[in-house]
């Protein structure tokens, strides 16, 4: 099968989620005797070409109208390129961009899509895709009955592939984006410089126990900074306006699988667990010894997060920044 990987990048490097997706895309191509190309879209797409070429041949579609990225504009370009070149499979990471853009591209390409894929197999030449359903309670194995097949990959489910010793070719391709139906007036970078929850080795998350944004920042945020990790949040804090949307972990938030997930005052509702239960180590602090989070936690502490979090910050300060 010939596979096209839609890569996301930041500056001159692929995003971690896209590197994991390249691993899946390369495996499908190699197992079926096909090819895998990485497509970079954007006004400055060539900046990340060298990094992408460590994994597979790169196609650079550089055009001023492709930045800032809008899903409808990018999806149309992807669909046109896939139709022109006859790719069998289109792969992207199951990120905010990937979910939005590849879903639209799949619609333009006939609708054969599997999202949030956590595993795959080739059986009798068919691509079988494993994906969670019902907030991760079951994994379904699905086969797309037509093509081109469009797949988004949950990056935490795939290890990053080893880069090739020699770089693959980089080719510039001409694309003609249609005007987007959305005007982006500006793009602001995140303040604070913390990593995204999907890309950090340590995620410190807070739940309803935290009463104000200030309390959250002075405790959850500060502990995240102390260990060089990301700050995350349960949905109730997002709904209450205490934390911003991009921090939400869970079924309707981001899916994470860090080396360490620290849950501070989070009950462990099934919708939250769906986003973090595959973390390598889970530690939780909760005042309720019967909180469901303790059923999935490797380490648990029963107590008040307002008392214990400052103590943790004090103990860890200077010992593990940059973990
Ligand atoms: C369709 C749908 C999708 C959803 N998607 C998501 C999602 O993506 N992510 C998500 O998180 N939720 C999601 N939810 C909401 C989810 O069901 C829960 O309501 C939510 O996860 C609960 O958040 P919480 O654990 O912070 O709050 P609670 O369930 O209220 O738990 C608060 C916990 O804090 C403890 N606590 C309180 N005070 C202290 C203290 N001082 N010290 C220590 N512990 C303390 C309590 O004992 C309790 O266990 C979704 C719900 C639905 C219906």
mmCIF file of C-alpha atoms and ligand atoms in Angstrom:
data_model
loop_
_atom_site.group_PDB
_atom_site.id
_atom_site.type_symbol
_atom_site.label_atom_id
_atom_site.label_comp_id
_atom_site.label_asym_id
_atom_site.label_seq_id
_atom_site.Cartn_x
_atom_site.Cartn_y
_atom_site.Cartn_z
ATOM 1 C CA UNK A 1 0.000 0.000 0.000
ATOM 2 C CA UNK A 2 1.228 3.496 -0.807
ATOM 3 C CA UNK A 3 0.897 5.683 2.246
ATOM 4 C CA UNK A 4 0.895 9.464 2.606
ATOM 5 C CA UNK A 5 1.725 10.810 6.063
ATOM 6 C CA UNK A 6 0.444 14.303 6.811
ATOM 7 C CA UNK A 7 3.054 15.723 9.182
ATOM 8 C CA UNK A 8 2.768 18.516 11.714
ATOM 9 C CA UNK A 9 5.851 20.493 12.619
ATOM 10 C CA UNK A 10 6.992 23.290 14.848
ATOM 11 C CA UNK A 11 9.865 25.372 13.539
ATOM 12 C CA UNK A 12 12.363 22.999 11.961
ATOM 13 C CA UNK A 13 11.231 19.803 13.695
ATOM 14 C CA UNK A 14 8.360 17.352 13.339
ATOM 15 C CA UNK A 15 5.994 17.300 16.297
ATOM 16 C CA UNK A 16 6.371 14.226 18.503
ATOM 17 C CA UNK A 17 2.876 13.009 17.589
ATOM 18 C CA UNK A 18 3.752 13.069 13.890
ATOM 19 C CA UNK A 19 6.977 11.137 14.440
ATOM 20 C CA UNK A 20 4.959 8.352 16.082
ATOM 21 C CA UNK A 21 2.505 8.446 13.165
ATOM 22 C CA UNK A 22 5.400 8.114 10.692
ATOM 23 C CA UNK A 23 6.301 4.855 12.435
ATOM 24 C CA UNK A 24 2.823 3.474 11.787
ATOM 25 C CA UNK A 25 2.750 4.765 8.199
ATOM 26 C CA UNK A 26 6.197 3.331 7.388
ATOM 27 C CA UNK A 27 5.225 -0.038 8.862
ATOM 28 C CA UNK A 28 2.055 -0.294 6.750
ATOM 29 C CA UNK A 29 4.003 0.639 3.617
ATOM 30 C CA UNK A 30 6.894 -1.741 4.276
ATOM 31 C CA UNK A 31 4.710 -4.695 5.307
ATOM 32 C CA UNK A 32 2.639 -4.394 2.136
ATOM 33 C CA UNK A 33 5.521 -3.639 -0.236
ATOM 34 C CA UNK A 34 4.401 -0.046 -0.807
ATOM 35 C CA UNK A 35 5.884 3.381 -0.298
ATOM 36 C CA UNK A 36 5.515 6.038 2.361
ATOM 37 C CA UNK A 37 5.820 9.774 1.709
ATOM 38 C CA UNK A 38 5.674 12.548 4.291
ATOM 39 C CA UNK A 39 3.752 15.659 3.214
ATOM 40 C CA UNK A 40 4.587 19.008 4.840
ATOM 41 C CA UNK A 41 2.092 21.817 4.244
ATOM 42 C CA UNK A 42 2.528 25.494 5.125
ATOM 43 C CA UNK A 43 4.109 28.812 4.257
ATOM 44 C CA UNK A 44 7.415 27.684 5.780
ATOM 45 C CA UNK A 45 7.073 23.931 5.332
ATOM 46 C CA UNK A 46 10.619 23.486 4.023
ATOM 47 C CA UNK A 47 12.026 24.372 7.462
ATOM 48 C CA UNK A 48 11.117 20.936 8.844
ATOM 49 C CA UNK A 49 11.952 18.985 5.679
ATOM 50 C CA UNK A 50 15.385 17.834 6.843
ATOM 51 C CA UNK A 51 14.012 16.507 10.092
ATOM 52 C CA UNK A 52 11.208 14.657 8.277
ATOM 53 C CA UNK A 53 13.682 13.226 5.739
ATOM 54 C CA UNK A 54 15.291 11.217 8.549
ATOM 55 C CA UNK A 55 12.238 8.948 8.421
ATOM 56 C CA UNK A 56 10.879 8.863 4.851
ATOM 57 C CA UNK A 57 10.874 10.717 1.515
ATOM 58 C CA UNK A 58 9.446 14.203 1.979
ATOM 59 C CA UNK A 59 7.091 16.261 -0.174
ATOM 60 C CA UNK A 60 7.155 19.972 0.630
ATOM 61 C CA UNK A 61 4.013 21.895 -0.324
ATOM 62 C CA UNK A 62 4.989 25.456 0.488
ATOM 63 C CA UNK A 63 2.472 28.212 -0.193
ATOM 64 C CA UNK A 64 1.671 31.458 1.621
ATOM 65 C CA UNK A 65 -2.044 30.613 1.664
ATOM 66 C CA UNK A 66 -1.407 27.425 3.690
ATOM 67 C CA UNK A 67 -0.535 29.442 6.815
ATOM 68 C CA UNK A 68 -2.053 29.850 9.282
ATOM 69 C CA UNK A 69 -3.350 26.322 8.855
ATOM 70 C CA UNK A 70 -7.084 26.055 8.398
ATOM 71 C CA UNK A 71 -8.646 22.622 8.201
ATOM 72 C CA UNK A 72 -10.819 23.234 5.143
ATOM 73 C CA UNK A 73 -7.957 24.667 3.106
ATOM 74 C CA UNK A 74 -5.449 21.947 4.075
ATOM 75 C CA UNK A 75 -8.024 19.156 3.649
ATOM 76 C CA UNK A 76 -8.783 20.254 0.087
ATOM 77 C CA UNK A 77 -5.077 20.309 -0.811
ATOM 78 C CA UNK A 78 -4.537 16.868 0.762
ATOM 79 C CA UNK A 79 -7.540 15.367 -1.046
ATOM 80 C CA UNK A 80 -6.422 16.787 -4.382
ATOM 81 C CA UNK A 81 -2.897 15.422 -3.927
ATOM 82 C CA UNK A 82 -4.124 11.991 -2.818
ATOM 83 C CA UNK A 83 -6.487 11.762 -5.795
ATOM 84 C CA UNK A 84 -3.735 12.856 -8.186
ATOM 85 C CA UNK A 85 -1.168 10.373 -6.887
ATOM 86 C CA UNK A 86 -3.457 7.470 -5.985
ATOM 87 C CA UNK A 87 -2.356 6.849 -2.407
ATOM 88 C CA UNK A 88 -4.068 3.903 -0.701
ATOM 89 C CA UNK A 89 -3.757 5.181 2.866
ATOM 90 C CA UNK A 90 -3.511 8.671 4.378
ATOM 91 C CA UNK A 91 -2.177 8.846 7.946
ATOM 92 C CA UNK A 92 -1.969 11.703 10.454
ATOM 93 C CA UNK A 93 -1.662 12.084 14.200
ATOM 94 C CA UNK A 94 -4.889 12.211 16.234
ATOM 95 C CA UNK A 95 -4.160 15.762 17.353
ATOM 96 C CA UNK A 96 -6.481 18.765 17.210
ATOM 97 C CA UNK A 97 -5.131 19.522 13.717
ATOM 98 C CA UNK A 98 -5.238 15.886 12.614
ATOM 99 C CA UNK A 99 -8.778 15.257 13.813
ATOM 100 C CA UNK A 100 -10.082 18.392 12.151
ATOM 101 C CA UNK A 101 -8.133 18.244 8.906
ATOM 102 C CA UNK A 102 -8.056 14.531 8.152
ATOM 103 C CA UNK A 103 -11.749 14.163 8.976
ATOM 104 C CA UNK A 104 -12.516 16.752 6.322
ATOM 105 C CA UNK A 105 -10.049 15.194 3.879
ATOM 106 C CA UNK A 106 -11.737 11.806 4.410
ATOM 107 C CA UNK A 107 -15.091 13.405 3.596
ATOM 108 C CA UNK A 108 -13.693 14.766 0.342
ATOM 109 C CA UNK A 109 -12.111 11.386 -0.462
ATOM 110 C CA UNK A 110 -15.185 9.206 -0.002
ATOM 111 C CA UNK A 111 -15.491 8.826 3.760
ATOM 112 C CA UNK A 112 -13.390 5.754 4.583
ATOM 113 C CA UNK A 113 -11.878 6.793 7.902
ATOM 114 C CA UNK A 114 -10.762 5.306 11.216
ATOM 115 C CA UNK A 115 -9.823 7.790 13.925
ATOM 116 C CA UNK A 116 -7.661 7.466 17.032
ATOM 117 C CA UNK A 117 -6.062 4.194 15.938
ATOM 118 C CA UNK A 118 -3.982 2.444 18.636
ATOM 119 C CA UNK A 119 -2.755 -0.586 16.690
ATOM 120 C CA UNK A 120 -2.783 -2.173 13.264
ATOM 121 C CA UNK A 121 -2.206 -5.449 11.488
ATOM 122 C CA UNK A 122 -2.004 -6.638 7.908
ATOM 123 C CA UNK A 123 -3.990 -9.839 7.379
ATOM 124 C CA UNK A 124 -4.312 -11.397 3.923
ATOM 125 C CA UNK A 125 -3.277 -8.068 2.433
ATOM 126 C CA UNK A 126 -5.992 -6.190 4.336
ATOM 127 C CA UNK A 127 -5.268 -3.346 6.731
ATOM 128 C CA UNK A 128 -6.903 -3.995 10.108
ATOM 129 C CA UNK A 129 -7.090 -1.089 12.520
ATOM 130 C CA UNK A 130 -7.571 -1.263 16.275
ATOM 131 C CA UNK A 131 -9.385 1.671 17.863
ATOM 132 C CA UNK A 132 -10.921 2.280 21.286
ATOM 133 C CA UNK A 133 -14.676 2.649 21.701
ATOM 134 C CA UNK A 134 -16.986 3.601 24.604
ATOM 135 C CA UNK A 135 -14.332 5.735 26.358
ATOM 136 C CA UNK A 136 -11.741 2.996 25.968
ATOM 137 C CA UNK A 137 -13.860 0.235 27.528
ATOM 138 C CA UNK A 138 -13.399 -1.941 24.432
ATOM 139 C CA UNK A 139 -11.063 -1.990 21.457
ATOM 140 C CA UNK A 140 -12.681 -2.592 18.076
ATOM 141 C CA UNK A 141 -10.776 -4.039 15.136
ATOM 142 C CA UNK A 142 -12.080 -2.375 12.000
ATOM 143 C CA UNK A 143 -11.530 -2.840 8.285
ATOM 144 C CA UNK A 144 -12.328 0.066 5.974
ATOM 145 C CA UNK A 145 -14.324 -1.318 3.071
ATOM 146 C CA UNK A 146 -13.123 1.195 0.475
ATOM 147 C CA UNK A 147 -10.436 3.727 -0.122
ATOM 148 C CA UNK A 148 -8.442 5.775 0.057
ATOM 149 C CA UNK A 149 -8.372 4.919 3.750
ATOM 150 C CA UNK A 150 -7.796 7.837 6.095
ATOM 151 C CA UNK A 151 -6.391 7.089 9.536
ATOM 152 C CA UNK A 152 -5.521 9.195 12.552
ATOM 153 C CA UNK A 153 -3.100 7.595 14.987
ATOM 154 C CA UNK A 154 -3.039 7.972 18.753
ATOM 155 C CA UNK A 155 0.620 8.834 19.111
ATOM 156 C CA UNK A 156 0.937 7.519 22.681
ATOM 157 C CA UNK A 157 0.147 4.040 21.344
ATOM 158 C CA UNK A 158 3.130 3.976 18.979
ATOM 159 C CA UNK A 159 6.821 4.224 19.783
ATOM 160 C CA UNK A 160 8.808 6.805 17.864
ATOM 161 C CA UNK A 161 10.642 5.050 14.990
ATOM 162 C CA UNK A 162 14.417 5.066 14.739
ATOM 163 C CA UNK A 163 15.626 7.630 12.224
ATOM 164 C CA UNK A 164 17.266 6.254 9.049
ATOM 165 C CA UNK A 165 21.037 6.557 8.792
ATOM 166 C CA UNK A 166 20.861 8.371 5.463
ATOM 167 C CA UNK A 167 18.383 11.116 4.654
ATOM 168 C CA UNK A 168 15.536 10.454 2.202
ATOM 169 C CA UNK A 169 14.931 12.768 -0.783
ATOM 170 C CA UNK A 170 13.076 16.043 -0.339
ATOM 171 C CA UNK A 171 10.852 17.116 -3.233
ATOM 172 C CA UNK A 172 9.021 20.392 -3.653
ATOM 173 C CA UNK A 173 5.476 20.023 -4.963
ATOM 174 C CA UNK A 174 3.207 22.662 -6.483
ATOM 175 C CA UNK A 175 -0.177 23.079 -4.846
ATOM 176 C CA UNK A 176 -2.900 25.648 -5.436
ATOM 177 C CA UNK A 177 -4.850 26.145 -2.200
ATOM 178 C CA UNK A 178 -8.442 27.311 -2.453
ATOM 179 C CA UNK A 179 -9.311 30.323 -0.288
ATOM 180 C CA UNK A 180 -10.194 29.163 3.237
ATOM 181 C CA UNK A 181 -13.759 29.794 4.444
ATOM 182 C CA UNK A 182 -12.312 30.959 7.732
ATOM 183 C CA UNK A 183 -10.219 34.044 8.396
ATOM 184 C CA UNK A 184 -7.560 33.698 11.072
ATOM 185 C CA UNK A 185 -6.797 37.136 12.453
ATOM 186 C CA UNK A 186 -3.886 36.089 14.614
ATOM 187 C CA UNK A 187 -2.152 33.193 16.276
ATOM 188 C CA UNK A 188 -0.888 33.602 19.843
ATOM 189 C CA UNK A 189 1.659 31.227 21.288
ATOM 190 C CA UNK A 190 1.016 29.717 24.686
ATOM 191 C CA UNK A 191 2.316 31.647 27.654
ATOM 192 C CA UNK A 192 4.461 30.011 30.287
ATOM 193 C CA UNK A 193 6.471 27.852 27.915
ATOM 194 C CA UNK A 194 5.226 24.559 29.379
ATOM 195 C CA UNK A 195 5.125 21.533 27.105
ATOM 196 C CA UNK A 196 1.798 20.297 25.764
ATOM 197 C CA UNK A 197 0.193 17.487 27.792
ATOM 198 C CA UNK A 198 0.520 15.143 24.813
ATOM 199 C CA UNK A 199 4.263 15.689 24.529
ATOM 200 C CA UNK A 200 5.502 15.783 28.122
ATOM 201 C CA UNK A 201 7.171 12.938 30.029
ATOM 202 C CA UNK A 202 5.438 14.107 33.215
ATOM 203 C CA UNK A 203 1.887 15.473 33.382
ATOM 204 C CA UNK A 204 0.632 17.063 36.599
ATOM 205 C CA UNK A 205 -3.157 17.341 36.446
ATOM 206 C CA UNK A 206 -5.641 19.034 38.717
ATOM 207 C CA UNK A 207 -9.339 18.433 39.303
ATOM 208 C CA UNK A 208 -12.317 19.943 41.078
ATOM 209 C CA UNK A 209 -10.366 20.145 44.340
ATOM 210 C CA UNK A 210 -8.792 23.380 43.020
ATOM 211 C CA UNK A 211 -11.096 26.307 43.688
ATOM 212 C CA UNK A 212 -9.538 29.089 41.585
ATOM 213 C CA UNK A 213 -7.205 29.612 38.619
ATOM 214 C CA UNK A 214 -4.716 31.150 40.999
ATOM 215 C CA UNK A 215 -4.730 28.098 43.292
ATOM 216 C CA UNK A 216 -4.336 25.849 40.246
ATOM 217 C CA UNK A 217 -1.421 27.850 38.869
ATOM 218 C CA UNK A 218 0.333 28.209 42.244
ATOM 219 C CA UNK A 219 0.121 24.481 42.924
ATOM 220 C CA UNK A 220 -0.518 22.303 39.854
ATOM 221 C CA UNK A 221 1.295 24.689 37.516
ATOM 222 C CA UNK A 222 4.162 25.216 39.934
ATOM 223 C CA UNK A 223 4.610 21.482 40.510
ATOM 224 C CA UNK A 224 4.584 20.925 36.733
ATOM 225 C CA UNK A 225 7.332 23.534 36.368
ATOM 226 C CA UNK A 226 9.292 22.003 39.238
ATOM 227 C CA UNK A 227 9.474 18.636 37.474
ATOM 228 C CA UNK A 228 9.773 20.097 33.962
ATOM 229 C CA UNK A 229 6.389 18.683 33.000
ATOM 230 C CA UNK A 230 3.047 19.777 31.563
ATOM 231 C CA UNK A 231 0.003 20.956 33.496
ATOM 232 C CA UNK A 232 -3.259 19.145 32.741
ATOM 233 C CA UNK A 233 -6.794 19.397 33.995
ATOM 234 C CA UNK A 234 -10.038 17.513 34.370
ATOM 235 C CA UNK A 235 -13.016 18.763 32.419
ATOM 236 C CA UNK A 236 -14.839 20.299 35.381
ATOM 237 C CA UNK A 237 -12.103 22.901 35.783
ATOM 238 C CA UNK A 238 -12.274 23.723 32.079
ATOM 239 C CA UNK A 239 -16.071 23.995 32.233
ATOM 240 C CA UNK A 240 -15.749 26.264 35.279
ATOM 241 C CA UNK A 241 -13.304 28.526 33.434
ATOM 242 C CA UNK A 242 -10.529 27.766 35.926
ATOM 243 C CA UNK A 243 -8.254 26.144 33.335
ATOM 244 C CA UNK A 244 -8.015 26.655 29.564
ATOM 245 C CA UNK A 245 -9.467 24.118 27.172
ATOM 246 C CA UNK A 246 -6.104 22.892 25.851
ATOM 247 C CA UNK A 247 -5.259 21.444 29.278
ATOM 248 C CA UNK A 248 -8.219 19.037 29.351
ATOM 249 C CA UNK A 249 -7.295 15.362 29.546
ATOM 250 C CA UNK A 250 -9.912 12.737 28.818
ATOM 251 C CA UNK A 251 -12.439 11.332 26.416
ATOM 252 C CA UNK A 252 -13.342 14.762 25.048
ATOM 253 C CA UNK A 253 -9.943 16.267 25.780
ATOM 254 C CA UNK A 254 -6.451 15.076 24.991
ATOM 255 C CA UNK A 255 -5.209 11.499 25.266
ATOM 256 C CA UNK A 256 -1.913 11.221 27.102
ATOM 257 C CA UNK A 257 0.433 8.407 28.103
ATOM 258 C CA UNK A 258 3.376 10.060 29.873
ATOM 259 C CA UNK A 259 6.001 8.310 31.979
ATOM 260 C CA UNK A 260 4.313 9.799 35.067
ATOM 261 C CA UNK A 261 0.757 11.122 35.462
ATOM 262 C CA UNK A 262 0.115 12.882 38.743
ATOM 263 C CA UNK A 263 -3.593 13.419 39.517
ATOM 264 C CA UNK A 264 -4.222 16.052 42.182
ATOM 265 C CA UNK A 265 -7.811 16.139 43.415
ATOM 266 C CA UNK A 266 -9.258 14.207 40.491
ATOM 267 C CA UNK A 267 -11.894 11.539 41.234
ATOM 268 C CA UNK A 268 -11.084 9.264 38.298
ATOM 269 C CA UNK A 269 -14.343 9.360 36.312
ATOM 270 C CA UNK A 270 -14.355 6.960 33.374
ATOM 271 C CA UNK A 271 -14.215 9.875 30.909
ATOM 272 C CA UNK A 272 -11.054 11.189 32.569
ATOM 273 C CA UNK A 273 -9.467 7.730 32.774
ATOM 274 C CA UNK A 274 -10.055 7.329 29.023
ATOM 275 C CA UNK A 275 -7.458 10.031 28.489
ATOM 276 C CA UNK A 276 -4.698 8.938 30.857
ATOM 277 C CA UNK A 277 -5.055 5.350 31.999
ATOM 278 C CA UNK A 278 -2.266 4.179 29.675
ATOM 279 C CA UNK A 279 0.277 6.385 31.460
ATOM 280 C CA UNK A 280 3.296 4.334 32.503
ATOM 281 C CA UNK A 281 3.070 5.324 36.170
ATOM 282 C CA UNK A 282 0.018 6.943 37.772
ATOM 283 C CA UNK A 283 0.195 8.675 41.137
ATOM 284 C CA UNK A 284 -2.801 10.303 42.803
ATOM 285 C CA UNK A 285 -3.582 12.489 45.789
ATOM 286 C CA UNK A 286 -7.187 12.566 46.921
ATOM 287 C CA UNK A 287 -8.885 13.242 50.241
ATOM 288 C CA UNK A 288 -11.338 10.386 49.605
ATOM 289 C CA UNK A 289 -9.691 6.993 50.113
ATOM 290 C CA UNK A 290 -12.438 5.380 48.012
ATOM 291 C CA UNK A 291 -11.942 7.670 44.978
ATOM 292 C CA UNK A 292 -11.903 5.562 41.774
ATOM 293 C CA UNK A 293 -8.574 7.100 40.715
ATOM 294 C CA UNK A 294 -6.899 4.873 43.327
ATOM 295 C CA UNK A 295 -8.045 1.791 41.376
ATOM 296 C CA UNK A 296 -5.756 2.723 38.477
ATOM 297 C CA UNK A 297 -3.026 4.473 40.489
ATOM 298 C CA UNK A 298 0.358 2.830 41.104
ATOM 299 C CA UNK A 299 0.936 5.201 44.026
ATOM 300 C CA UNK A 300 -1.730 6.913 46.111
ATOM 301 C CA UNK A 301 -1.746 9.434 48.892
ATOM 302 C CA UNK A 302 -4.908 10.149 50.896
ATOM 303 C CA UNK A 303 -4.917 13.784 51.957
ATOM 304 C CA UNK A 304 -5.607 17.396 51.145
ATOM 305 C CA UNK A 305 -3.984 18.614 47.925
ATOM 306 C CA UNK A 306 -3.806 22.132 49.353
ATOM 307 C CA UNK A 307 -1.488 20.836 52.081
ATOM 308 C CA UNK A 308 0.428 18.141 50.198
ATOM 309 C CA UNK A 309 1.165 19.889 46.887
ATOM 310 C CA UNK A 310 3.308 22.694 48.394
ATOM 311 C CA UNK A 311 5.225 20.027 50.341
ATOM 312 C CA UNK A 312 5.842 18.074 47.126
ATOM 313 C CA UNK A 313 7.042 21.233 45.381
ATOM 314 C CA UNK A 314 9.417 21.953 48.238
ATOM 315 C CA UNK A 315 10.782 18.390 48.302
ATOM 316 C CA UNK A 316 11.246 18.186 44.535
ATOM 317 C CA UNK A 317 12.571 21.710 43.917
ATOM 318 C CA UNK A 318 15.973 21.559 42.306
ATOM 319 C CA UNK A 319 16.015 17.769 42.148
ATOM 320 C CA UNK A 320 14.298 16.938 38.870
ATOM 321 C CA UNK A 321 13.729 19.941 36.595
ATOM 322 C CA UNK A 322 13.869 18.842 32.982
ATOM 323 C CA UNK A 323 12.775 15.258 33.671
HETATM 324 C C1 LIG B 1 -19.642 12.890 27.396
HETATM 325 C C2 LIG B 1 -18.739 13.272 28.521
HETATM 326 C C3 LIG B 1 -17.407 13.525 28.245
HETATM 327 C C4 LIG B 1 -16.536 13.876 29.273
HETATM 328 N N1 LIG B 1 -15.222 14.111 28.978
HETATM 329 C C5 LIG B 1 -14.373 14.370 29.986
HETATM 330 C C6 LIG B 1 -12.988 14.556 29.729
HETATM 331 O O1 LIG B 1 -12.521 14.552 28.584
HETATM 332 N N2 LIG B 1 -12.172 14.772 30.782
HETATM 333 C C7 LIG B 1 -12.631 14.821 32.070
HETATM 334 O O2 LIG B 1 -11.823 15.022 32.981
HETATM 335 N N3 LIG B 1 -13.933 14.663 32.321
HETATM 336 C C8 LIG B 1 -14.816 14.458 31.321
HETATM 337 N N4 LIG B 1 -16.128 14.331 31.600
HETATM 338 C C9 LIG B 1 -16.576 14.637 32.974
HETATM 339 C C10 LIG B 1 -16.420 13.476 33.925
HETATM 340 O O3 LIG B 1 -17.559 12.651 33.884
HETATM 341 C C11 LIG B 1 -16.235 13.974 35.364
HETATM 342 O O4 LIG B 1 -17.322 14.820 35.705
HETATM 343 C C12 LIG B 1 -14.960 14.766 35.598
HETATM 344 O O5 LIG B 1 -13.857 14.053 35.076
HETATM 345 C C13 LIG B 1 -14.765 14.960 37.086
HETATM 346 O O6 LIG B 1 -13.667 15.803 37.298
HETATM 347 P P1 LIG B 1 -12.942 15.810 38.685
HETATM 348 O O7 LIG B 1 -12.393 14.470 38.973
HETATM 349 O O8 LIG B 1 -12.027 16.966 38.662
HETATM 350 O O9 LIG B 1 -14.137 16.201 39.700
HETATM 351 P P2 LIG B 1 -14.909 15.302 40.746
HETATM 352 O O10 LIG B 1 -15.426 14.073 40.132
HETATM 353 O O11 LIG B 1 -15.862 16.202 41.430
HETATM 354 O O12 LIG B 1 -13.775 14.863 41.758
HETATM 355 C C14 LIG B 1 -13.091 15.771 42.573
HETATM 356 C C15 LIG B 1 -12.198 14.915 43.449
HETATM 357 O O13 LIG B 1 -11.393 15.772 44.214
HETATM 358 C C16 LIG B 1 -11.306 15.226 45.549
HETATM 359 N N5 LIG B 1 -11.032 16.363 46.409
HETATM 360 C C17 LIG B 1 -11.822 17.413 46.701
HETATM 361 N N6 LIG B 1 -11.184 18.290 47.498
HETATM 362 C C18 LIG B 1 -9.951 17.764 47.733
HETATM 363 C C19 LIG B 1 -8.815 18.198 48.450
HETATM 364 N N7 LIG B 1 -8.797 19.386 49.090
HETATM 365 N N8 LIG B 1 -7.727 17.415 48.458
HETATM 366 C C20 LIG B 1 -7.711 16.239 47.807
HETATM 367 N N9 LIG B 1 -8.749 15.776 47.095
HETATM 368 C C21 LIG B 1 -9.851 16.534 47.049
HETATM 369 C C22 LIG B 1 -12.643 14.579 45.793
HETATM 370 O O14 LIG B 1 -12.540 13.569 46.766
HETATM 371 C C23 LIG B 1 -12.971 14.022 44.417
HETATM 372 O O15 LIG B 1 -12.518 12.691 44.292
HETATM 373 C C24 LIG B 1 -17.011 13.980 30.603
HETATM 374 C C25 LIG B 1 -18.360 13.701 30.864
HETATM 375 C C26 LIG B 1 -19.214 13.368 29.842
HETATM 376 C C27 LIG B 1 -20.641 13.074 30.152
#
